[in-house]
């Protein structure tokens, strides 16, 4: 209906596709409402099946009457389409531009996608907050599940169910919500079963220049303190930024009103600073100039690794407070939807071995990012190649995945998933046929009936044939807290994402497959050995029987 | 080494830093003094390899993996156009060459003697690699001593002509910029001019050497020890050290040399000034790129033996001091370390192509600077014979290939391939060799445990598969 209006030329023949590390293919290009499809002329297979929502920007080039469209994708891939005929090329280019900049969520592909596989376990129901709470209940009775936000009226970005201290009633919560940015009152993020300490997260307190206070807010977070013990507030803004926030109605928890809490300020960058950093980094990676000095300069100038370091350091700090100091922690920045979530989710990777399993990590992403209201739609609207003026875009989730990858690299046997798993999550956050990363918060998802109308990423990913490729063959479950090194020398550029299309990974893939093969064969042989040992043991016990006359 | 009341901090050539707390100021000073003297001994025969007695083996009957004679006799394809010359049997023609070298069959010993006088240090062009696929070769030498008078040497020209006999041209890869090559006239050196060496095309590739490399290493090690935890500072310091630029130049020049032979199908001559440093670096790397037999564990060690030990790289001088030394630097330069780093980059880009693992490279990096074995002692074959190294010390390479040891150094993912492996020299493809430069950090130990686990798994698999 609407799509047909936007498509000026639905198909073109004789189009040549150029992709990194693969031979060029000639075929027929088709434009549908959601995809760019190229089918090869030779064997009629689909060589390219690209979601319009994955397109960051396009460039047109003309050499004589041959037009080329260079498509730059959000997953950092760059492909080229050579289209014979200037008019056709222009039509296709403008169609692609229109289709890739649709604003309305309900026009997005997940609403039209029909899965080709059987949905065995519905991902929409895999990680419901009420089920997660059952696990908490078995460990402690100090918390309760509140439905105060059932209709999303108290906090528009929170889910309908939140976990709060048992002794704080819903009325108190409503009051606290008026004191926190975006209504994001402090809720439970993580319970550390080893010592009963907790991590909570919130938006900034709206203290303002008048130094407003809210007794209910103080009571709420003090409820998590053990008698005589202090807690830590980790503010992801520098003290200057936090003080400037007062002028705009925000602020921080003053010592006077929160005497039992020690405040620590970090400096995690946000918004356009992060987007700039990503753009510069990608530009450095694409630099073909061959100068080592220039590469290292540009890498440094992008500051990307500095951001990774800062976030990891803050997460380590939060984890230290909980595990080593045995104190409770409250984390917040300004809005509580970006750096806050990076810190709380990374701290859980450090502290909680169950977050390092595949299901555990999915649960973590669901709880700390998706349900917690990280505005994916806004943040992942554009990636590094976009030409339009950035509004709310920022690679916050990508930075989180980068930090996880750094820890994965430092502790290769402690994670059930491998690098491919993290790269897959990066891709789907920016463009996907699944509805998991659509919208900005639970309220929007409910309004659009996402669980009924779209398929969950987890439904597809948790099938055995997919999990096989995402599992880490070196995984050995342990119950340790793992402390990553944050020395700059220990942090590496995430080649799997940033140099993915600049260098062929064929040799590395072969090496990985070989490693998997060796480990499997080893297990097989080990089983054989055990079997033979058992047989030997049986024979030995039989012998005395034979000897007796 | 710095001794203050009670504490001696020892900074090792393998980048390790150890601290001893010694009670008593006088004792501490005495110990420090003794260590200083003992670590600066000059006389080769007083070095430990002459006293080392491993528990499990006697002095080997055969020292080293092979000799130029056995190497030549194995390569039957070579025999038609190339011969083994013993003109240097008493090291009088070239003190840094082995007693036997491979030269064109049509060139007699008398020509060689005259050509040697025309080359720095007597290092006349000799064969270092024969490419079976197309019969092309790599030869290496030192710079020609043309000098300010533009001297010529018809024997040298004859020799080089014989190298490209049957072909239309050859390439000369000069490891100096064209400006440096011209300035070399002032000090008695020079380059092969177009008029005298007609069918040779000269390509200049500037490669740093000597003090510049040593400075680079010192700066890099300093950056790695920086505890300041500032990401910008780390990247700045890494860039300023320029170490990775040197690695990039080494790999890209080796790639060029390999291309001349394998893709362009022409023989090539490689030299710098003395022919004992960068020339060997490039010729070694080029052989790894194009010759699969150099990539197995034995093949690689044999390659090192041929190009570096017999080839006369002055290990004693180059590895006298490493990055932490306070002493006034003389001839030190981490050329061999640069080679091992470049090989490590190859291994990282082609994890299945090399028969040995990073562990071997780390072992060699340590042994070159300080060793129980006699392999890296002295500066060339002549000195080793004179000091009796081959009779009275143990051979490192033999020890590495022992059945009990070799599993440890092998690459479990090795799949021999006949193809050439062309490394990417984009800056983004090259990484800092953490295994060596950040070896003694906490993180490195954890990763080493993991790698140990993988190795044990593979060794167990090997044993189970056999039984």
PDB file of C-alpha atoms in Angstrom, chain A residues 284-301 303 305-306 309 409-413 474 476 483-493 495 499 502-503 507-508 510-512 514-515 517-519 521-522 525-526 529, chain B residues 223-240 242 244-245 247-248 348-352 412-415 424-432 434 438 441 443 446-447 450 453-454 456-458 460-462 464-465 467:
ATOM      1  CA  UNK A 284      40.201   5.430  10.843  1.00  0.00           C
ATOM      2  CA  UNK A 285      39.539   1.759  10.142  1.00  0.00           C
ATOM      3  CA  UNK A 286      38.656   2.509   6.540  1.00  0.00           C
ATOM      4  CA  UNK A 287      41.779   4.593   5.996  1.00  0.00           C
ATOM      5  CA  UNK A 288      43.741   2.868   3.259  1.00  0.00           C
ATOM      6  CA  UNK A 289      46.763   5.119   3.497  1.00  0.00           C
ATOM      7  CA  UNK A 290      49.111   2.456   4.951  1.00  0.00           C
ATOM      8  CA  UNK A 291      50.771   4.772   7.409  1.00  0.00           C
ATOM      9  CA  UNK A 292      51.245   3.211  10.840  1.00  0.00           C
ATOM     10  CA  UNK A 293      51.611   6.598  12.500  1.00  0.00           C
ATOM     11  CA  UNK A 294      48.422   7.902  10.976  1.00  0.00           C
ATOM     12  CA  UNK A 295      46.493   4.799  12.012  1.00  0.00           C
ATOM     13  CA  UNK A 296      47.608   5.012  15.624  1.00  0.00           C
ATOM     14  CA  UNK A 297      46.970   8.772  15.694  1.00  0.00           C
ATOM     15  CA  UNK A 298      43.471   8.394  14.340  1.00  0.00           C
ATOM     16  CA  UNK A 299      42.741   5.518  16.687  1.00  0.00           C
ATOM     17  CA  UNK A 300      43.819   7.657  19.608  1.00  0.00           C
ATOM     18  CA  UNK A 301      41.902  10.697  18.355  1.00  0.00           C
ATOM     19  CA  UNK A 303      38.834   8.071  21.907  1.00  0.00           C
ATOM     20  CA  UNK A 305      39.079   2.792  23.591  1.00  0.00           C
ATOM     21  CA  UNK A 306      39.100   5.496  26.278  1.00  0.00           C
ATOM     22  CA  UNK A 309      38.125   1.804  29.516  1.00  0.00           C
ATOM     23  CA  UNK A 409      38.975 -12.036  25.532  1.00  0.00           C
ATOM     24  CA  UNK A 410      40.665 -11.802  28.914  1.00  0.00           C
ATOM     25  CA  UNK A 411      38.768 -14.802  30.300  1.00  0.00           C
ATOM     26  CA  UNK A 412      38.231 -17.053  27.284  1.00  0.00           C
ATOM     27  CA  UNK A 413      37.024 -20.025  29.325  1.00  0.00           C
ATOM     28  CA  UNK A 474      36.424 -23.469  25.613  1.00  0.00           C
ATOM     29  CA  UNK A 476      34.222 -24.249  31.636  1.00  0.00           C
ATOM     30  CA  UNK A 483      38.129  -8.994  37.505  1.00  0.00           C
ATOM     31  CA  UNK A 484      39.109  -7.663  34.076  1.00  0.00           C
ATOM     32  CA  UNK A 485      42.289  -5.655  33.633  1.00  0.00           C
ATOM     33  CA  UNK A 486      41.591  -2.077  32.599  1.00  0.00           C
ATOM     34  CA  UNK A 487      45.176  -1.128  31.837  1.00  0.00           C
ATOM     35  CA  UNK A 488      45.183   0.516  28.392  1.00  0.00           C
ATOM     36  CA  UNK A 489      47.662  -2.101  27.200  1.00  0.00           C
ATOM     37  CA  UNK A 490      45.081  -4.806  27.906  1.00  0.00           C
ATOM     38  CA  UNK A 491      42.301  -3.318  25.816  1.00  0.00           C
ATOM     39  CA  UNK A 492      42.167  -4.075  22.134  1.00  0.00           C
ATOM     40  CA  UNK A 493      40.237  -2.787  19.181  1.00  0.00           C
ATOM     41  CA  UNK A 495      38.363  -6.306  15.119  1.00  0.00           C
ATOM     42  CA  UNK A 499      37.695  -4.460  10.889  1.00  0.00           C
ATOM     43  CA  UNK A 502      38.384  -4.539   5.940  1.00  0.00           C
ATOM     44  CA  UNK A 503      40.220  -7.801   6.191  1.00  0.00           C
ATOM     45  CA  UNK A 507      42.012 -17.880   7.956  1.00  0.00           C
ATOM     46  CA  UNK A 508      40.736 -16.974  11.394  1.00  0.00           C
ATOM     47  CA  UNK A 510      39.318 -21.854   9.574  1.00  0.00           C
ATOM     48  CA  UNK A 511      41.444 -21.771  12.711  1.00  0.00           C
ATOM     49  CA  UNK A 512      38.322 -21.455  14.879  1.00  0.00           C
ATOM     50  CA  UNK A 514      39.758 -26.476  13.535  1.00  0.00           C
ATOM     51  CA  UNK A 515      39.847 -25.668  17.246  1.00  0.00           C
ATOM     52  CA  UNK A 517      36.915 -29.901  15.809  1.00  0.00           C
ATOM     53  CA  UNK A 518      39.915 -30.717  18.011  1.00  0.00           C
ATOM     54  CA  UNK A 519      37.950 -30.148  21.199  1.00  0.00           C
ATOM     55  CA  UNK A 521      37.332 -35.074  18.929  1.00  0.00           C
ATOM     56  CA  UNK A 522      39.092 -34.888  22.268  1.00  0.00           C
ATOM     57  CA  UNK A 525      38.211 -39.971  22.588  1.00  0.00           C
ATOM     58  CA  UNK A 526      37.862 -39.231  26.275  1.00  0.00           C
ATOM     59  CA  UNK A 529      38.800 -44.111  27.080  1.00  0.00           C
TER      60      UNK A 529
ATOM     61  CA  UNK B 223      55.409   2.597  27.156  1.00  0.00           C
ATOM     62  CA  UNK B 224      54.471  -0.933  28.171  1.00  0.00           C
ATOM     63  CA  UNK B 225      55.704  -0.396  31.694  1.00  0.00           C
ATOM     64  CA  UNK B 226      53.729   2.821  32.042  1.00  0.00           C
ATOM     65  CA  UNK B 227      51.372   2.374  34.935  1.00  0.00           C
ATOM     66  CA  UNK B 228      49.539   5.645  34.432  1.00  0.00           C
ATOM     67  CA  UNK B 229      46.427   3.966  32.992  1.00  0.00           C
ATOM     68  CA  UNK B 230      45.715   6.712  30.540  1.00  0.00           C
ATOM     69  CA  UNK B 231      44.515   5.384  27.167  1.00  0.00           C
ATOM     70  CA  UNK B 232      45.601   8.448  25.197  1.00  0.00           C
ATOM     71  CA  UNK B 233      49.068   8.378  26.679  1.00  0.00           C
ATOM     72  CA  UNK B 234      49.451   4.688  25.924  1.00  0.00           C
ATOM     73  CA  UNK B 235      48.484   5.110  22.272  1.00  0.00           C
ATOM     74  CA  UNK B 236      50.696   8.204  21.940  1.00  0.00           C
ATOM     75  CA  UNK B 237      53.693   6.442  23.393  1.00  0.00           C
ATOM     76  CA  UNK B 238      53.061   3.379  21.245  1.00  0.00           C
ATOM     77  CA  UNK B 239      52.986   5.574  18.173  1.00  0.00           C
ATOM     78  CA  UNK B 240      56.113   7.503  19.193  1.00  0.00           C
ATOM     79  CA  UNK B 242      57.562   3.577  15.998  1.00  0.00           C
ATOM     80  CA  UNK B 244      55.068  -1.152  14.714  1.00  0.00           C
ATOM     81  CA  UNK B 245      56.199   1.021  11.783  1.00  0.00           C
ATOM     82  CA  UNK B 247      57.419  -4.229  11.700  1.00  0.00           C
ATOM     83  CA  UNK B 248      55.282  -2.887   8.877  1.00  0.00           C
ATOM     84  CA  UNK B 348      48.418 -14.268  13.691  1.00  0.00           C
ATOM     85  CA  UNK B 349      47.197 -13.676  10.146  1.00  0.00           C
ATOM     86  CA  UNK B 350      47.639 -17.296   9.070  1.00  0.00           C
ATOM     87  CA  UNK B 351      46.993 -19.422  12.169  1.00  0.00           C
ATOM     88  CA  UNK B 352      47.031 -22.681  10.216  1.00  0.00           C
ATOM     89  CA  UNK B 412      48.181 -27.806  16.979  1.00  0.00           C
ATOM     90  CA  UNK B 413      46.268 -26.156  14.129  1.00  0.00           C
ATOM     91  CA  UNK B 414      49.063 -26.643  11.550  1.00  0.00           C
ATOM     92  CA  UNK B 415      47.870 -27.650   8.084  1.00  0.00           C
ATOM     93  CA  UNK B 424      48.492  -7.814   4.997  1.00  0.00           C
ATOM     94  CA  UNK B 425      50.627  -4.811   5.896  1.00  0.00           C
ATOM     95  CA  UNK B 426      47.779  -2.436   6.565  1.00  0.00           C
ATOM     96  CA  UNK B 427      48.462  -0.771   9.895  1.00  0.00           C
ATOM     97  CA  UNK B 428      45.107  -2.058  11.133  1.00  0.00           C
ATOM     98  CA  UNK B 429      46.266  -5.629  10.542  1.00  0.00           C
ATOM     99  CA  UNK B 430      49.380  -5.372  12.693  1.00  0.00           C
ATOM    100  CA  UNK B 431      49.204  -5.685  16.430  1.00  0.00           C
ATOM    101  CA  UNK B 432      51.573  -5.233  19.313  1.00  0.00           C
ATOM    102  CA  UNK B 434      51.695  -8.718  23.666  1.00  0.00           C
ATOM    103  CA  UNK B 438      53.442  -7.539  28.013  1.00  0.00           C
ATOM    104  CA  UNK B 441      51.652  -8.888  33.526  1.00  0.00           C
ATOM    105  CA  UNK B 443      46.678 -10.959  32.522  1.00  0.00           C
ATOM    106  CA  UNK B 446      46.011 -16.141  33.062  1.00  0.00           C
ATOM    107  CA  UNK B 447      46.083 -16.411  29.284  1.00  0.00           C
ATOM    108  CA  UNK B 450      44.485 -21.126  29.136  1.00  0.00           C
ATOM    109  CA  UNK B 453      45.141 -26.087  28.901  1.00  0.00           C
ATOM    110  CA  UNK B 454      44.650 -26.088  25.128  1.00  0.00           C
ATOM    111  CA  UNK B 456      47.529 -30.343  27.116  1.00  0.00           C
ATOM    112  CA  UNK B 457      44.249 -31.131  25.441  1.00  0.00           C
ATOM    113  CA  UNK B 458      45.945 -31.467  22.079  1.00  0.00           C
ATOM    114  CA  UNK B 460      46.340 -35.861  25.189  1.00  0.00           C
ATOM    115  CA  UNK B 461      44.394 -36.144  21.947  1.00  0.00           C
ATOM    116  CA  UNK B 462      47.575 -37.038  20.110  1.00  0.00           C
ATOM    117  CA  UNK B 464      44.796 -41.134  22.625  1.00  0.00           C
ATOM    118  CA  UNK B 465      44.616 -41.095  18.849  1.00  0.00           C
ATOM    119  CA  UNK B 467      46.720 -45.674  21.141  1.00  0.00           C
TER     120      UNK B 467
END
